Short mmCIF file of C-alpha atoms in Angstrom, two decimals:
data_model
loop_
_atom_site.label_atom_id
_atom_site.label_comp_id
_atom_site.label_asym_id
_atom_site.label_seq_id
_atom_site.Cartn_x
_atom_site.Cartn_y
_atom_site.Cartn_z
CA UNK Q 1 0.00 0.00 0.00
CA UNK Q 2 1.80 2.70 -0.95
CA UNK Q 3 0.56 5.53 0.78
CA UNK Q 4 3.07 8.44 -0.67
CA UNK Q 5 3.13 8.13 -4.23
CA UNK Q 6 5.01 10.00 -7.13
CA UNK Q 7 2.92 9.47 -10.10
CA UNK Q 8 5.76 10.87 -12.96
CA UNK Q 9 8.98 8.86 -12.98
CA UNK Q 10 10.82 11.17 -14.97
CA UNK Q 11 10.61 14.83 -16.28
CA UNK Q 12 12.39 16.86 -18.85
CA UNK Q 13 12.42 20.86 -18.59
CA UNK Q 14 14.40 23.29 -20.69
CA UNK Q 15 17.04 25.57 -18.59
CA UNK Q 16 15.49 28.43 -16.86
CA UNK Q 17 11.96 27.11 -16.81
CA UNK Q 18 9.78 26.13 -14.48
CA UNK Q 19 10.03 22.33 -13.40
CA UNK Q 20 6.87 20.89 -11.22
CA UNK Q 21 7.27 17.73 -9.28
CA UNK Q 22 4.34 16.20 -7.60
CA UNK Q 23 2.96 14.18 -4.94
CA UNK Q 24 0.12 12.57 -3.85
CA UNK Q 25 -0.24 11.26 -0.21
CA UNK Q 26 -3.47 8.91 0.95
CA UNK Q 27 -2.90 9.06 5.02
CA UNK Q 28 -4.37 12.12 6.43
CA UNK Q 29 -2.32 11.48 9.79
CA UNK Q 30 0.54 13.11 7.88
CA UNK Q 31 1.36 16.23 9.31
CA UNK Q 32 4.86 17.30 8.11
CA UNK Q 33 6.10 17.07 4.15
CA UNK Q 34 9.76 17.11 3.25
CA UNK Q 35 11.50 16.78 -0.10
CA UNK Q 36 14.57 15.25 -0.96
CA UNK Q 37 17.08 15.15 -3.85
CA UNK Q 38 19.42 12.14 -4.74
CA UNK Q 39 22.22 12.19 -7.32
CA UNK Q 40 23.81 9.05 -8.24
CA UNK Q 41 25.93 6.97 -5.81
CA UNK Q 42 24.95 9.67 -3.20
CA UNK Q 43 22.70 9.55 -0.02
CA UNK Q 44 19.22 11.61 -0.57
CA UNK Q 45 20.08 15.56 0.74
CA UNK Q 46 17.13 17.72 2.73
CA UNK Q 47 15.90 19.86 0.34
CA UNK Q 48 12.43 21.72 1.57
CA UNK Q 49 9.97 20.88 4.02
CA UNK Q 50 6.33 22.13 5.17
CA UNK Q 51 3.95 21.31 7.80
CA UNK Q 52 0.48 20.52 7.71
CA UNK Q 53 -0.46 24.21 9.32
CA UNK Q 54 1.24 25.90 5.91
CA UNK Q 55 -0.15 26.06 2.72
CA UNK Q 56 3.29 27.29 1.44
CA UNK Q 57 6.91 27.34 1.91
CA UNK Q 58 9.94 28.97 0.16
CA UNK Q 59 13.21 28.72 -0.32
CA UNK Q 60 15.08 30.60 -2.73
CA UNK Q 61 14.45 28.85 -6.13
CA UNK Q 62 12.39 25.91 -4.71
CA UNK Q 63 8.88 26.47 -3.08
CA UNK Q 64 6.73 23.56 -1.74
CA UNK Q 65 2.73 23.96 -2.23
CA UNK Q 66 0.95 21.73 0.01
CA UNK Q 67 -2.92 20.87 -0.58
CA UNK Q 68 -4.60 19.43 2.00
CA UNK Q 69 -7.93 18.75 0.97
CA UNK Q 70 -6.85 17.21 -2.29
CA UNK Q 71 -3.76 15.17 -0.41
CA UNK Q 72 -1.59 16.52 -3.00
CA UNK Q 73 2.15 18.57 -2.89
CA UNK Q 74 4.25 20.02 -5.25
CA UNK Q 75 7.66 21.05 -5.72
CA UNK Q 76 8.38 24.34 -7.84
CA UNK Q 77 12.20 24.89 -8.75
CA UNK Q 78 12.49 28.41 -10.65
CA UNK Q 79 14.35 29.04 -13.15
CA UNK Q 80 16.19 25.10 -13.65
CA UNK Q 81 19.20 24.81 -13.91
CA UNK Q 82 21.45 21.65 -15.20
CA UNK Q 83 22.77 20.99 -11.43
CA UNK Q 84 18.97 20.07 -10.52
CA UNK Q 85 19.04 17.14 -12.71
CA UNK Q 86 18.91 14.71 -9.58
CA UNK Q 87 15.93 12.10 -8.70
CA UNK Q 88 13.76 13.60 -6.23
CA UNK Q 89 11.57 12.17 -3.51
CA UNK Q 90 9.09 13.47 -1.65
CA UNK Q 91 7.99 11.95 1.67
CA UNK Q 92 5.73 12.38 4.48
CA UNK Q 93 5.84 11.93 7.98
CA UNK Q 94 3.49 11.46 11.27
CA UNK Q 95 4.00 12.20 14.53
CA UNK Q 96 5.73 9.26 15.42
CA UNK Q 97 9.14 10.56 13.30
CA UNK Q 98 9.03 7.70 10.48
CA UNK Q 99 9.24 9.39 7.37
CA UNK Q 100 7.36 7.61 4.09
CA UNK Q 101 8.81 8.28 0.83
CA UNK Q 102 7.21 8.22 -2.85
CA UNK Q 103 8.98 6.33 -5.60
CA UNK Q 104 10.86 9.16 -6.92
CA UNK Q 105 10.65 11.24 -9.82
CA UNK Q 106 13.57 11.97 -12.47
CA UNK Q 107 14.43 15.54 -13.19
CA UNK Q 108 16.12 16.07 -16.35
CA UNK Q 109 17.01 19.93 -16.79
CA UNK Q 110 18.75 20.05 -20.43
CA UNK Q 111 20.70 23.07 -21.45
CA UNK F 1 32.97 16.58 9.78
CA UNK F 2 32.17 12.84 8.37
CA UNK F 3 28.60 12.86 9.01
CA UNK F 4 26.78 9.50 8.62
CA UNK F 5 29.44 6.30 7.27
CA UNK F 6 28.44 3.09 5.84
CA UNK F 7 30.19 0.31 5.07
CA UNK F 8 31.11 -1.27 3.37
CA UNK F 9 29.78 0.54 -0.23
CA UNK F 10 29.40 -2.67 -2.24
CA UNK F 11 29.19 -6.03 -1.29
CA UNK F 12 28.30 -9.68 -2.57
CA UNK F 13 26.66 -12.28 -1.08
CA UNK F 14 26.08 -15.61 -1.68
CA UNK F 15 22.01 -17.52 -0.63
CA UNK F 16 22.35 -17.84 2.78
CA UNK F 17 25.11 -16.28 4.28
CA UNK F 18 25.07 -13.10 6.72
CA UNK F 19 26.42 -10.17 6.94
CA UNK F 20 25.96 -7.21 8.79
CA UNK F 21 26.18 -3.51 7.40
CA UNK F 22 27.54 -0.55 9.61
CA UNK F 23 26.38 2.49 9.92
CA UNK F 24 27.93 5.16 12.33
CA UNK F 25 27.22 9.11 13.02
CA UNK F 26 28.95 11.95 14.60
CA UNK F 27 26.07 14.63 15.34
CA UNK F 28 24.86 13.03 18.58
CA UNK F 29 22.20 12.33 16.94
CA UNK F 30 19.36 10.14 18.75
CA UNK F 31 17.36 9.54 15.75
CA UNK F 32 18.82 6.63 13.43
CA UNK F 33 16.84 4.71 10.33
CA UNK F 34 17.94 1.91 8.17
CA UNK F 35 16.41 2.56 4.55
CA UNK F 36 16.21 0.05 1.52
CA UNK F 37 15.99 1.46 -2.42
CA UNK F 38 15.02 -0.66 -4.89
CA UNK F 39 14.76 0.73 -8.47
CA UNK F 40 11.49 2.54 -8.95
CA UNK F 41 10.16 1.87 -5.41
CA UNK F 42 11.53 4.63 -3.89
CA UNK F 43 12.87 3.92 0.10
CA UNK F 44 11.73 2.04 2.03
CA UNK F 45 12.05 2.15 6.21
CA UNK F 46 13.65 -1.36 7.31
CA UNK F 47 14.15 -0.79 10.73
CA UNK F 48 14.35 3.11 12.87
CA UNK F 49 15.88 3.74 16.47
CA UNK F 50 14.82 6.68 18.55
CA UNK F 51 17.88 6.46 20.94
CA UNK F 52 20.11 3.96 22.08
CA UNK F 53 18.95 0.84 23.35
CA UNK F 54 15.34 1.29 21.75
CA UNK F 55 14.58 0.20 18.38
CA UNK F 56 11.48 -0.27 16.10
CA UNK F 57 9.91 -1.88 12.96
CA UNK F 58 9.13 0.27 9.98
CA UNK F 59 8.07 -0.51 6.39
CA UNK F 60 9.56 -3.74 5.93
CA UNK F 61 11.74 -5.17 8.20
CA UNK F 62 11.36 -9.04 7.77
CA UNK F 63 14.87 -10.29 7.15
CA UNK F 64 16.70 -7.94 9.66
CA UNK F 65 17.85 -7.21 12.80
CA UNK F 66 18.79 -4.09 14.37
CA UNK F 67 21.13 -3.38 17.47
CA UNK F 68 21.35 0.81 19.05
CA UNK F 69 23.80 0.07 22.06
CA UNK F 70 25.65 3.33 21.50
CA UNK F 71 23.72 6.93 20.48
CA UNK F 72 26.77 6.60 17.47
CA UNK F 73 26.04 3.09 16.12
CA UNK F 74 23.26 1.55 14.50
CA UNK F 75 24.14 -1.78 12.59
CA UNK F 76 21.79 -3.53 10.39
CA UNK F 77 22.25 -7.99 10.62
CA UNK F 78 20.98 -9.88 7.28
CA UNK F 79 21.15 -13.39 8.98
CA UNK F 80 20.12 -15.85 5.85
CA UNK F 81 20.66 -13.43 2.98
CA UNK F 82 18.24 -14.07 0.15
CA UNK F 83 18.07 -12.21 -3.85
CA UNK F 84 14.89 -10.08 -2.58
CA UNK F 85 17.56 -8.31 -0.26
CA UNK F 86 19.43 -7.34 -3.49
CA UNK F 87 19.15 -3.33 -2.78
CA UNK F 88 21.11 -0.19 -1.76
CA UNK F 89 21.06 0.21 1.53
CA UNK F 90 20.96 3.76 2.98
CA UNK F 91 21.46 4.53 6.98
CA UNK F 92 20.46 8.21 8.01
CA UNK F 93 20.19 9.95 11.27
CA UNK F 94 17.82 12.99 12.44
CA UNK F 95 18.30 15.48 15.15
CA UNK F 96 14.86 15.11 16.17
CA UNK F 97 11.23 14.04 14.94
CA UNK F 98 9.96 15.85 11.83
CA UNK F 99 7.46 18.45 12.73
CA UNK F 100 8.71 19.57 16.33
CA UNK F 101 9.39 22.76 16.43
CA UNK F 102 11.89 24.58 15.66
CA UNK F 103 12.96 21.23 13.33
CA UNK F 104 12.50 20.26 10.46
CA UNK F 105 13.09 16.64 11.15
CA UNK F 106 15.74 16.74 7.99
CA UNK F 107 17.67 12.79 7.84
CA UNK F 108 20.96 13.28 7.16
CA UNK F 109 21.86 9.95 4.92
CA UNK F 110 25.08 8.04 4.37
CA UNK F 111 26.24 7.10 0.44
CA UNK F 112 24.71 4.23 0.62
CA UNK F 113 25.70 0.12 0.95
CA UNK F 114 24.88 -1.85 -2.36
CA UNK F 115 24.47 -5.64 -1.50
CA UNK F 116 23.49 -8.42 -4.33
CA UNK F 117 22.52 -12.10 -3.08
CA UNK F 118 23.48 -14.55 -5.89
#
């Protein structure tokens, strides 16, 4: 039962667009959203989080929209750039600490 | 500043054998998980320790066993290693539970173990 899921494996953007990453989460206990990205032959790195109270959250280039009522997040990066090319997770956690993770999705920023 | 350290970074193994993968951190952390990704299932939560001494079961942990006797130390045991435990391995630590505040509950993750069972 996969309860955080990352419907797009992969994604292609054009430098200096806009790339969107989503999420979709079934467990309305979640109360905390983070975001991770992975390159290759590395450990996942923090990237963004939000909480359950916030709607929104931003962080330079990368802002995290969280909508509750549809149990669905997204991940903005403006403009791409080449170094985001990474896989990127998204995962959701509960109040016990354990953090859930979605199956990843690809980002492919070409120049 | 090392962080979180695995090893070892690649092993084989044959059916049946056991092995156990280390994982050690240097934040005084209290938080420590053991992760599993296989290719397009994202990761998965093997086992997850909230200080020493006490450990849990996450996501999947048949097949494992887990050990906190130090707040540094958090090894992960295969005991009869089998080709569904084919996988890269990932250990990570938090500072504290995601969502208290003042934290983000960010996991701070190793480079990964990658173990095949032939």
């Amino acid at each position: 039962d996969q309860q955080v899921k990352q419907n797009s494996p992969s994604l292609s953007v054009q430098e200096g667009r806009i790339s969107i990453l989503n999420c979709d989460y079934t467990n309305s206990m979640f109360d905390y959203f983070l975001w991770y990205k992975k390159y290759p032959a590395e450990g996942p790195t923090f990237l963004i989080s939000i909480s359950s109270i916030k709607d929104k959250n931003e962080d330079g280039r990368f802002t995290v929209f969280l909508n509750k009522s549809a149990k669905h997040l997204s991940l903005h990066i403006v403009p791409s750039q080449p170094g985001d090319s990474a896989v990127y997770f998204c995962a959701a956690s509960t109040i016990t600490g354990k953090l859930i993770f979605g199956q990843g999705t690809t980002l492919q920023v070409k120049p | 500043n090392a962080g979180v350290t695995q090893t070892p970074k690649f092993r084989i193994l044959k059916i049946g054998q056991s092995m156990t993968l280390q994982c050690t951190q240097d934040m005084n952390h209290n938080y420590m998980y053991w992760y599993r990704q296989d290719p397009g299932m994202g990761l998965k939560l093997i086992y997850y320790s909230v200080g020493a001494g006490i450990t849990d079961k996450g996501e999947v942990p048949n097949g494992y066993n887990v050990s906190r006797s130090t707040t540094e130390d958090f090894p992960l045991r295969l005991e009869l290693a089998a080709p569904s435990q084919t996988s890269v391995y990932f250990c990570a630590s938090s500072y504290d539970l995601a969502g208290t505040t003042g934290n983000t509950g960010e996991l701070f993750f190793g480079e990964g173990s990658r173990l095949t069972v032939l």
